[in-house]
Tab-separated table of C-alpha atoms in Angstrom:
chain	number	residue	atom	x	y	z
L	1	UNK	CA	78.080	174.400	-179.613
L	2	UNK	CA	81.738	175.436	-180.036
L	3	UNK	CA	84.105	172.641	-180.957
L	4	UNK	CA	87.091	171.773	-178.784
L	5	UNK	CA	90.536	172.651	-180.094
L	6	UNK	CA	93.037	169.960	-181.038
L	7	UNK	CA	94.918	170.147	-177.723
L	8	UNK	CA	91.711	169.720	-175.729
L	9	UNK	CA	90.585	166.832	-177.952
L	10	UNK	CA	93.946	165.132	-177.425
L	11	UNK	CA	93.661	165.612	-173.654
L	12	UNK	CA	90.115	164.245	-173.565
L	13	UNK	CA	91.193	161.210	-175.587
L	14	UNK	CA	93.583	160.225	-172.798
L	15	UNK	CA	90.849	160.128	-170.152
L	16	UNK	CA	88.627	157.120	-169.524
L	17	UNK	CA	85.328	158.963	-169.050
L	18	UNK	CA	83.708	155.882	-167.468
L	19	UNK	CA	86.391	155.439	-164.806
L	20	UNK	CA	86.888	156.923	-161.372
L	21	UNK	CA	90.590	157.309	-160.717
L	22	UNK	CA	92.444	157.151	-157.440
L	23	UNK	CA	93.334	160.609	-156.167
L	24	UNK	CA	97.028	160.086	-156.933
L	25	UNK	CA	96.416	158.707	-160.426
L	26	UNK	CA	93.841	161.403	-161.225
L	27	UNK	CA	96.137	164.244	-160.211
L	28	UNK	CA	99.086	162.701	-162.073
L	29	UNK	CA	96.903	162.430	-165.179
L	30	UNK	CA	95.645	166.031	-165.184
L	31	UNK	CA	99.227	167.234	-164.732
L	32	UNK	CA	100.362	165.075	-167.630
L	33	UNK	CA	97.635	166.147	-170.072
L	34	UNK	CA	97.784	169.874	-169.209
L	35	UNK	CA	98.636	171.833	-172.329
L	36	UNK	CA	98.673	175.517	-171.335
L	37	UNK	CA	101.998	177.336	-171.628
L	38	UNK	CA	101.827	178.712	-168.068
L	39	UNK	CA	101.862	177.145	-164.631
L	40	UNK	CA	98.153	176.378	-164.367
L	41	UNK	CA	96.335	176.012	-161.077
L	42	UNK	CA	95.104	172.553	-160.130
L	43	UNK	CA	91.500	172.684	-158.967
L	44	UNK	CA	89.329	170.344	-156.937
L	45	UNK	CA	85.557	170.294	-157.373
L	46	UNK	CA	83.582	168.467	-154.677
L	47	UNK	CA	79.843	167.998	-155.192
L	48	UNK	CA	78.196	167.659	-151.783
L	49	UNK	CA	74.766	166.364	-150.869
L	50	UNK	CA	73.702	169.677	-149.332
L	51	UNK	CA	71.211	172.433	-150.060
L	52	UNK	CA	72.957	175.765	-149.378
L	53	UNK	CA	69.572	177.534	-149.274
L	54	UNK	CA	69.151	175.953	-145.846
L	55	UNK	CA	71.268	177.803	-143.293
L	56	UNK	CA	72.225	174.583	-141.507
L	57	UNK	CA	73.632	173.143	-144.748
L	58	UNK	CA	75.815	176.100	-145.738
L	59	UNK	CA	79.235	174.461	-145.714
L	60	UNK	CA	81.905	177.095	-145.207
L	61	UNK	CA	85.314	176.989	-143.628
L	62	UNK	CA	89.070	177.175	-144.007
L	63	UNK	CA	92.154	175.011	-143.721
L	64	UNK	CA	95.888	175.464	-144.046
L	65	UNK	CA	97.205	173.453	-146.984
L	66	UNK	CA	100.468	171.685	-146.063
L	67	UNK	CA	102.194	172.765	-149.274
L	68	UNK	CA	100.521	176.145	-149.777
L	69	UNK	CA	98.920	177.414	-152.972
L	70	UNK	CA	102.056	178.237	-154.908
L	71	UNK	CA	101.374	181.931	-155.230
L	72	UNK	CA	102.130	185.146	-153.378
L	73	UNK	CA	99.210	186.180	-151.174
L	74	UNK	CA	98.759	189.895	-150.495
L	75	UNK	CA	97.236	190.467	-147.064
L	76	UNK	CA	95.440	193.574	-145.784
L	77	UNK	CA	94.751	193.974	-142.071
L	78	UNK	CA	92.396	196.302	-140.225
L	79	UNK	CA	93.957	196.863	-136.815
L	80	UNK	CA	95.234	199.530	-134.430
L	81	UNK	CA	98.034	199.853	-131.885
L	82	UNK	CA	99.832	196.695	-130.820
L	83	UNK	CA	97.719	194.525	-133.116
L	84	UNK	CA	98.695	196.660	-136.095
L	85	UNK	CA	102.366	196.279	-135.193
L	86	UNK	CA	101.937	192.520	-134.770
L	87	UNK	CA	100.327	192.292	-138.221
L	88	UNK	CA	103.217	194.204	-139.818
L	89	UNK	CA	105.766	192.016	-138.048
L	90	UNK	CA	103.980	188.905	-139.330
L	91	UNK	CA	104.292	190.117	-142.926
L	92	UNK	CA	100.995	191.894	-143.706
L	93	UNK	CA	101.263	193.910	-146.924
L	94	UNK	CA	99.103	196.789	-145.715
L	95	UNK	CA	97.771	197.641	-142.257
L	96	UNK	CA	95.357	200.426	-141.356
L	97	UNK	CA	92.046	201.406	-139.834
L	98	UNK	CA	89.878	204.270	-141.095
L	99	UNK	CA	92.611	205.297	-143.527
L	100	UNK	CA	92.447	201.826	-145.108
L	101	UNK	CA	88.664	202.128	-145.361
L	102	UNK	CA	89.076	205.426	-147.222
L	103	UNK	CA	91.624	203.862	-149.571
L	104	UNK	CA	89.258	201.001	-150.413
L	105	UNK	CA	86.360	203.438	-150.875
L	106	UNK	CA	88.578	205.191	-153.399
L	107	UNK	CA	88.761	202.010	-155.469
L	108	UNK	CA	91.918	200.304	-154.179
L	109	UNK	CA	91.488	196.557	-153.624
L	110	UNK	CA	94.932	195.216	-154.496
L	111	UNK	CA	95.011	192.382	-151.967
L	112	UNK	CA	93.945	188.749	-151.817
L	113	UNK	CA	93.038	188.292	-148.138
L	114	UNK	CA	91.554	190.659	-145.585
L	115	UNK	CA	91.857	190.249	-141.817
L	116	UNK	CA	90.391	192.427	-139.060
L	117	UNK	CA	90.309	192.626	-135.299
L	118	UNK	CA	86.754	192.547	-133.891
L	119	UNK	CA	86.836	196.235	-132.859
L	120	UNK	CA	87.601	197.230	-136.463
L	121	UNK	CA	84.500	195.608	-137.954
L	122	UNK	CA	82.430	198.748	-137.460
L	123	UNK	CA	84.780	200.449	-139.911
L	124	UNK	CA	85.096	197.457	-142.243
L	125	UNK	CA	81.295	197.417	-142.560
L	126	UNK	CA	81.511	200.665	-144.521
L	127	UNK	CA	83.220	198.841	-147.372
L	128	UNK	CA	81.252	195.606	-147.105
L	129	UNK	CA	79.596	196.185	-150.484
L	130	UNK	CA	83.037	196.388	-152.057
L	131	UNK	CA	84.715	193.525	-150.206
L	132	UNK	CA	81.738	191.132	-150.067
L	133	UNK	CA	81.279	190.475	-153.813
L	134	UNK	CA	85.026	189.887	-154.129
L	135	UNK	CA	85.055	187.323	-151.326
L	136	UNK	CA	87.298	189.551	-149.216
L	137	UNK	CA	85.006	190.428	-146.323
L	138	UNK	CA	86.504	189.306	-142.982
L	139	UNK	CA	84.404	186.657	-141.274
L	140	UNK	CA	84.812	185.082	-137.827
L	141	UNK	CA	83.605	181.705	-139.184
L	142	UNK	CA	86.769	181.370	-141.261
L	143	UNK	CA	89.095	183.003	-138.751
L	144	UNK	CA	89.641	186.330	-140.492
L	145	UNK	CA	88.020	188.327	-137.685
L	146	UNK	CA	90.376	187.657	-134.802
L	147	UNK	CA	92.532	189.213	-132.128
L	148	UNK	CA	95.345	186.840	-133.088
L	149	UNK	CA	96.244	188.790	-136.224
L	150	UNK	CA	99.834	187.557	-136.189
L	151	UNK	CA	98.774	183.927	-136.608
L	152	UNK	CA	96.065	184.827	-139.140
L	153	UNK	CA	98.563	186.708	-141.319
L	154	UNK	CA	101.113	183.896	-141.158
L	155	UNK	CA	98.463	181.313	-142.118
L	156	UNK	CA	97.212	183.470	-145.006
L	157	UNK	CA	100.749	183.864	-146.302
L	158	UNK	CA	101.576	180.180	-145.959
L	159	UNK	CA	98.577	178.786	-147.841
L	160	UNK	CA	95.403	179.132	-145.802
L	161	UNK	CA	92.497	178.201	-148.023
L	162	UNK	CA	88.981	179.542	-147.498
L	163	UNK	CA	86.089	177.759	-149.184
L	164	UNK	CA	82.332	178.021	-149.441
L	165	UNK	CA	79.767	175.790	-151.082
L	166	UNK	CA	78.147	177.259	-154.200
L	167	UNK	CA	74.419	177.340	-154.939
L	168	UNK	CA	74.623	174.027	-156.778
L	169	UNK	CA	76.167	172.325	-153.733
L	170	UNK	CA	79.721	172.334	-155.123
L	171	UNK	CA	82.912	173.412	-153.390
L	172	UNK	CA	85.305	174.421	-156.177
L	173	UNK	CA	88.749	175.631	-155.200
L	174	UNK	CA	92.441	175.624	-156.093
L	175	UNK	CA	94.728	173.148	-154.315
L	176	UNK	CA	98.047	174.168	-155.879
L	177	UNK	CA	99.872	174.572	-159.176
L	178	UNK	CA	100.762	172.203	-161.985
L	179	UNK	CA	104.443	172.644	-161.037
L	180	UNK	CA	103.796	170.975	-157.656
L	181	UNK	CA	104.724	167.320	-157.537
L	182	UNK	CA	101.852	164.834	-157.432
L	183	UNK	CA	102.261	163.958	-153.746
L	184	UNK	CA	102.129	167.629	-152.717
L	185	UNK	CA	98.823	168.042	-154.558
L	186	UNK	CA	97.493	164.809	-153.058
L	187	UNK	CA	98.384	166.039	-149.566
L	188	UNK	CA	96.638	169.367	-150.193
L	189	UNK	CA	93.544	167.664	-151.618
L	190	UNK	CA	93.285	165.239	-148.697
L	191	UNK	CA	93.578	168.124	-146.229
L	192	UNK	CA	90.669	169.925	-147.899
L	193	UNK	CA	88.489	166.806	-148.178
L	194	UNK	CA	89.179	165.940	-144.549
L	195	UNK	CA	88.066	169.422	-143.479
L	196	UNK	CA	84.901	169.130	-145.572
L	197	UNK	CA	84.173	165.811	-143.878
L	198	UNK	CA	84.549	167.443	-140.468
L	199	UNK	CA	82.058	170.145	-141.512
L	200	UNK	CA	79.363	167.666	-142.576
L	201	UNK	CA	75.998	169.138	-141.502
L	202	UNK	CA	74.093	166.989	-139.009
L	203	UNK	CA	70.959	167.320	-141.142
L	204	UNK	CA	72.503	165.580	-144.175
L	205	UNK	CA	71.107	162.095	-144.726
L	206	UNK	CA	72.814	159.413	-146.792
L	207	UNK	CA	76.006	159.988	-148.744
L	208	UNK	CA	77.626	163.381	-148.173
L	209	UNK	CA	80.137	163.308	-151.045
L	210	UNK	CA	78.439	162.861	-154.426
L	211	UNK	CA	81.366	163.345	-156.820
L	212	UNK	CA	84.935	164.605	-156.696
L	213	UNK	CA	86.820	165.811	-159.766
L	214	UNK	CA	90.218	167.341	-160.383
L	215	UNK	CA	91.349	169.525	-163.288
L	216	UNK	CA	93.807	172.204	-164.334
L	217	UNK	CA	92.788	175.748	-165.328
L	218	UNK	CA	92.221	174.947	-169.016
L	219	UNK	CA	92.269	171.162	-168.954
L	220	UNK	CA	89.406	168.647	-168.761
L	221	UNK	CA	88.195	167.228	-165.469
L	222	UNK	CA	89.004	163.761	-164.180
L	223	UNK	CA	86.607	161.940	-161.842
L	224	UNK	CA	88.031	160.691	-158.554
L	225	UNK	CA	86.943	157.610	-156.614
L	226	UNK	CA	85.590	159.355	-153.509
L	227	UNK	CA	85.088	156.076	-151.623
L	228	UNK	CA	88.817	155.346	-151.793
L	229	UNK	CA	89.688	158.839	-150.514
L	230	UNK	CA	87.228	158.563	-147.627
L	231	UNK	CA	88.496	155.078	-146.741
L	232	UNK	CA	92.056	156.429	-146.530
L	233	UNK	CA	90.877	159.222	-144.222
L	234	UNK	CA	89.222	156.703	-141.897
L	235	UNK	CA	92.371	154.595	-141.837
L	236	UNK	CA	94.625	157.568	-141.031
């Protein structure tokens, strides 16, 4: 097995591997021990007691993080007429219909979010094999197939986070950047965890949250006390 570098060893030495930290302390710690020379993302990994192979346990959704993601989001919109104009007015980076399909078929996928009105999905389907593997395919379950394109664009630009449980039952996603202050990251994390709680499948028995961990892009993970986070949500 490859050995850790000195910076990683130093970071690991500052973590109590037997402890579960409060969300605030855990986030403050991963920010403090981060050693990369760029503004790393701060990621949350939530291991859920679900089996995604069962359709009724496929946890998928979206939420708007109160402090955004700390990066510029490029938004493409499939729409015509008034809806196309509304998308442009809301700040969409590119708006089109069949011409946008042709552009994507030609290999252009320089955007981070894709939104479509329902009537455009028959065209979007032509590039599903391109958009799907990149996680860009519009989906009504997460609000990216909608007639309210203006609101969808504004949410995407302001920090709307889409998430989906992986095969191992883990939701792993970014909640901000290292440059955010600790409270901003805590607020974003709580918003995501609260939304996951709301999406708990009815078929899940026993504990829903197994483990929660936070880390930076290149830093080690820190375990979070999920019971404390859930207790604070109940008290809110």
